Amino acid sequence: MRIAILGFGSVGQGIARALLAKDLDIIVTGLADSRSGIINPTGIDLAAALARKEEGGPCGDVNISPADVVARADYDLLVEVTPTNVDDGEPALGHIQKALMRRKHVVTSNKGPIALAYPELRDLAAANGVFLRYEATVCGAIPLIHAMQEGIAGNTISRLYGIFNGTCNYILTRMAEDSLTYEQALAEARELGYAEADPTYDVEGIDAGIKLVILANTVLDMQATLKDVERTGITLLTPEALRLAEDQDCTIRLIGEIVPAAGVLRVSPRLIAKTHSLVVEGTLNAVTVETDLAGDLTFIGKGAGSTETASAIIGDLLYIRDRHVQSS
Ligand SMILES: NC(=O)c1ccc[n+]([C@@H]2O[C@H](COP(=O)([O-])OP(=O)(O)OC[C@H]3O[C@@H](n4cnc5c(N)ncnc54)[C@H](OP(=O)(O)O)[C@@H]3O)[C@@H](O)[C@H]2O)c1
């Protein structure tokens, strides 16, 4: 199968390294970052492209744009791994639409287009006879969407709740462990590269809320937007609150929750027993799904990272590769 990769940052490079390390019968015929692109129908030299990025250069030819790669490269599947924009999903949304209209499968880690326009994209993919998959948009390496769509298909899900944002989990873990203030723990998370310069998206619960919207709309048959998520972040939490929790053998975690039958989507800091399986440390994610047939299932794993996110993308690629009918 021939793929084009749009976005060559942490995730894009993680995918390239995995493709170089493993023999997956996949060749990359298109590649772009924000400034450049490469089109090569016989296969791009990924090691050379990685070396150019390591040196701080563009990955390819500055006369070839990302839009050129989407429109002109010869590929079966577009991997869309450019930055998330949750206001209008662009430019990723337009690129995904264009690829689907060209009858190309799409795999993405980009939450914007999936949270904002999933029904339209799903219908466009179906109308063109191609797959659209997005496992990496929720909880990084954890194959939660795959498990819910396939592994526990046929179960009724009464509730789903857990830790969807590793940055907040890191901050809360550090506040509880060493009595750091919110500001101190955030500064540490920034130093370690876990938090952005503007952490609003994480600490106000927006990132977790978007992931709930994706799960609600794509696997729970709901129709939600970010406005439907009741949302409280962690910015006002004090070390005293964590100490009080500690006195009751509890801790505080930012929990995202969906109760499908009640139409509830909620992100808020919650008191939780320290022995609860969702109390994971550091940047881990953890999600419990309550079902009628399978009982409760808890998934724990890395919610972000170059290799970990590439793992989810590769899983989607292979799912499609094994179902893809070669057109030429
Ligand atoms: N990193 C994670 O652990 C993780 C986990 C789950 C989901 N995600 C999602 O995966 C996506 C990629 O994340 P990332 O961490 O790889 O981001 P990143 O390191 O910032 O890389 C983004 C890449 O996209 C390129 N880019 C920016 N605007 C572009 C445009 N208009 N057209 C084409 N390329 C463009 C950038 O180009 P330059 O190289 O020229 O700057 C860069 O190569 C995001 O949507 C993110 O939310 C990431």
mmCIF file of N, CA, C and O in Angstrom, residues 108-141:
data_model
loop_
_atom_site.group_PDB
_atom_site.id
_atom_site.type_symbol
_atom_site.label_atom_id
_atom_site.label_comp_id
_atom_site.label_asym_id
_atom_site.label_seq_id
_atom_site.Cartn_x
_atom_site.Cartn_y
_atom_site.Cartn_z
ATOM 1 N N THR A 108 -5.958 9.511 10.705
ATOM 2 C CA THR A 108 -5.521 10.763 11.317
ATOM 3 C C THR A 108 -5.382 10.655 12.827
ATOM 4 O O THR A 108 -6.071 9.846 13.472
ATOM 5 N N SER A 109 -4.497 11.504 13.370
ATOM 6 C CA SER A 109 -4.388 11.671 14.827
ATOM 7 C C SER A 109 -4.934 13.042 15.212
ATOM 8 O O SER A 109 -4.812 13.461 16.358
ATOM 9 N N ASN A 110 -5.520 13.729 14.247
ATOM 10 C CA ASN A 110 -5.908 15.131 14.409
ATOM 11 C C ASN A 110 -7.347 15.226 14.941
ATOM 12 O O ASN A 110 -8.306 14.880 14.233
ATOM 13 N N LYS A 111 -7.479 15.705 16.169
ATOM 14 C CA LYS A 111 -8.792 15.721 16.827
ATOM 15 C C LYS A 111 -9.762 16.714 16.193
ATOM 16 O O LYS A 111 -10.972 16.499 16.227
ATOM 17 N N GLY A 112 -9.232 17.810 15.618
ATOM 18 C CA GLY A 112 -10.110 18.868 15.103
ATOM 19 C C GLY A 112 -11.150 18.363 14.103
ATOM 20 O O GLY A 112 -12.359 18.451 14.357
ATOM 21 N N PRO A 113 -10.711 17.817 12.975
ATOM 22 C CA PRO A 113 -11.683 17.395 11.959
ATOM 23 C C PRO A 113 -12.655 16.327 12.474
ATOM 24 O O PRO A 113 -13.839 16.345 12.137
ATOM 25 N N ILE A 114 -12.160 15.403 13.316
ATOM 26 C CA ILE A 114 -13.033 14.312 13.781
ATOM 27 C C ILE A 114 -14.061 14.851 14.783
ATOM 28 O O ILE A 114 -15.243 14.501 14.746
ATOM 29 N N ALA A 115 -13.628 15.746 15.670
ATOM 30 C CA ALA A 115 -14.569 16.293 16.661
ATOM 31 C C ALA A 115 -15.584 17.220 15.997
ATOM 32 O O ALA A 115 -16.742 17.268 16.406
ATOM 33 N N LEU A 116 -15.157 17.940 14.952
ATOM 34 C CA LEU A 116 -16.047 18.954 14.372
ATOM 35 C C LEU A 116 -16.919 18.424 13.244
ATOM 36 O O LEU A 116 -18.012 18.934 13.016
ATOM 37 N N ALA A 117 -16.423 17.422 12.510
ATOM 38 C CA ALA A 117 -17.120 17.082 11.258
ATOM 39 C C ALA A 117 -17.204 15.588 10.993
ATOM 40 O O ALA A 117 -17.241 15.168 9.831
ATOM 41 N N TYR A 118 -17.251 14.775 12.064
ATOM 42 C CA TYR A 118 -17.223 13.329 11.834
ATOM 43 C C TYR A 118 -18.356 12.828 10.932
ATOM 44 O O TYR A 118 -18.084 12.078 9.982
ATOM 45 N N PRO A 119 -19.623 13.198 11.158
ATOM 46 C CA PRO A 119 -20.675 12.618 10.311
ATOM 47 C C PRO A 119 -20.459 12.906 8.822
ATOM 48 O O PRO A 119 -20.622 12.012 7.982
ATOM 49 N N GLU A 120 -20.052 14.133 8.494
ATOM 50 C CA GLU A 120 -19.817 14.487 7.094
ATOM 51 C C GLU A 120 -18.658 13.673 6.521
ATOM 52 O O GLU A 120 -18.729 13.156 5.403
ATOM 53 N N LEU A 121 -17.576 13.553 7.310
ATOM 54 C CA LEU A 121 -16.397 12.822 6.823
ATOM 55 C C LEU A 121 -16.705 11.334 6.666
ATOM 56 O O LEU A 121 -16.296 10.705 5.697
ATOM 57 N N ARG A 122 -17.443 10.772 7.635
ATOM 58 C CA ARG A 122 -17.827 9.356 7.551
ATOM 59 C C ARG A 122 -18.653 9.115 6.282
ATOM 60 O O ARG A 122 -18.421 8.165 5.536
ATOM 61 N N ASP A 123 -19.612 10.010 6.018
ATOM 62 C CA ASP A 123 -20.461 9.838 4.835
ATOM 63 C C ASP A 123 -19.658 10.007 3.550
ATOM 64 O O ASP A 123 -19.881 9.290 2.565
ATOM 65 N N LEU A 124 -18.712 10.949 3.575
ATOM 66 C CA LEU A 124 -17.876 11.170 2.390
ATOM 67 C C LEU A 124 -17.002 9.939 2.122
ATOM 68 O O LEU A 124 -16.848 9.514 0.967
ATOM 69 N N ALA A 125 -16.462 9.362 3.196
ATOM 70 C CA ALA A 125 -15.645 8.148 3.035
ATOM 71 C C ALA A 125 -16.508 7.013 2.474
ATOM 72 O O ALA A 125 -16.106 6.323 1.529
ATOM 73 N N ALA A 126 -17.710 6.848 3.037
ATOM 74 C CA ALA A 126 -18.584 5.766 2.577
ATOM 75 C C ALA A 126 -18.976 5.977 1.113
ATOM 76 O O ALA A 126 -18.962 5.033 0.311
ATOM 77 N N ALA A 127 -19.294 7.212 0.743
ATOM 78 C CA ALA A 127 -19.711 7.496 -0.633
ATOM 79 C C ALA A 127 -18.593 7.194 -1.622
ATOM 80 O O ALA A 127 -18.854 6.857 -2.780
ATOM 81 N N ASN A 128 -17.344 7.297 -1.149
ATOM 82 C CA ASN A 128 -16.205 7.059 -2.036
ATOM 83 C C ASN A 128 -15.582 5.675 -1.843
ATOM 84 O O ASN A 128 -14.535 5.370 -2.431
ATOM 85 N N GLY A 129 -16.214 4.863 -0.998
ATOM 86 C CA GLY A 129 -15.763 3.475 -0.827
ATOM 87 C C GLY A 129 -14.402 3.341 -0.167
ATOM 88 O O GLY A 129 -13.643 2.427 -0.485
ATOM 89 N N VAL A 130 -14.091 4.256 0.765
ATOM 90 C CA VAL A 130 -12.782 4.204 1.428
ATOM 91 C C VAL A 130 -12.958 4.264 2.949
ATOM 92 O O VAL A 130 -14.034 4.586 3.452
ATOM 93 N N PHE A 131 -11.876 3.951 3.665
ATOM 94 C CA PHE A 131 -11.905 3.952 5.129
ATOM 95 C C PHE A 131 -11.431 5.290 5.695
ATOM 96 O O PHE A 131 -10.549 5.936 5.128
ATOM 97 N N LEU A 132 -12.009 5.647 6.837
ATOM 98 C CA LEU A 132 -11.542 6.787 7.630
ATOM 99 C C LEU A 132 -11.329 6.264 9.046
ATOM 100 O O LEU A 132 -12.274 5.775 9.662
ATOM 101 N N ARG A 133 -10.090 6.311 9.545
ATOM 102 C CA ARG A 133 -9.831 5.816 10.904
ATOM 103 C C ARG A 133 -9.035 6.844 11.705
ATOM 104 O O ARG A 133 -8.257 7.619 11.149
ATOM 105 N N TYR A 134 -9.215 6.836 13.036
ATOM 106 C CA TYR A 134 -8.765 7.966 13.866
ATOM 107 C C TYR A 134 -8.425 7.501 15.289
ATOM 108 O O TYR A 134 -8.636 8.241 16.245
ATOM 109 N N GLU A 135 -7.929 6.252 15.415
ATOM 110 C CA GLU A 135 -7.641 5.694 16.743
ATOM 111 C C GLU A 135 -6.766 6.635 17.577
ATOM 112 O O GLU A 135 -6.977 6.805 18.783
ATOM 113 N N ALA A 136 -5.782 7.268 16.947
ATOM 114 C CA ALA A 136 -4.794 8.070 17.690
ATOM 115 C C ALA A 136 -5.370 9.375 18.234
ATOM 116 O O ALA A 136 -4.697 10.062 19.007
ATOM 117 N N THR A 137 -6.602 9.719 17.871
ATOM 118 C CA THR A 137 -7.157 10.984 18.371
ATOM 119 C C THR A 137 -7.511 10.903 19.856
ATOM 120 O O THR A 137 -7.646 11.939 20.509
ATOM 121 N N VAL A 138 -7.710 9.694 20.379
ATOM 122 C CA VAL A 138 -8.123 9.545 21.787
ATOM 123 C C VAL A 138 -7.162 8.605 22.508
ATOM 124 O O VAL A 138 -7.003 7.452 22.111
ATOM 125 N N CYS A 139 -6.510 9.108 23.564
ATOM 126 C CA CYS A 139 -5.668 8.277 24.437
ATOM 127 C C CYS A 139 -4.496 7.598 23.728
ATOM 128 O O CYS A 139 -4.133 6.457 24.088
ATOM 129 N N GLY A 140 -3.879 8.270 22.787
ATOM 130 C CA GLY A 140 -2.614 7.836 22.187
ATOM 131 C C GLY A 140 -2.525 6.362 21.864
ATOM 132 O O GLY A 140 -3.213 5.867 20.969
ATOM 133 N N ALA A 141 -1.697 5.652 22.606
ATOM 134 C CA ALA A 141 -1.408 4.251 22.273
ATOM 135 C C ALA A 141 -2.538 3.290 22.646
ATOM 136 O O ALA A 141 -2.564 2.155 22.169
#
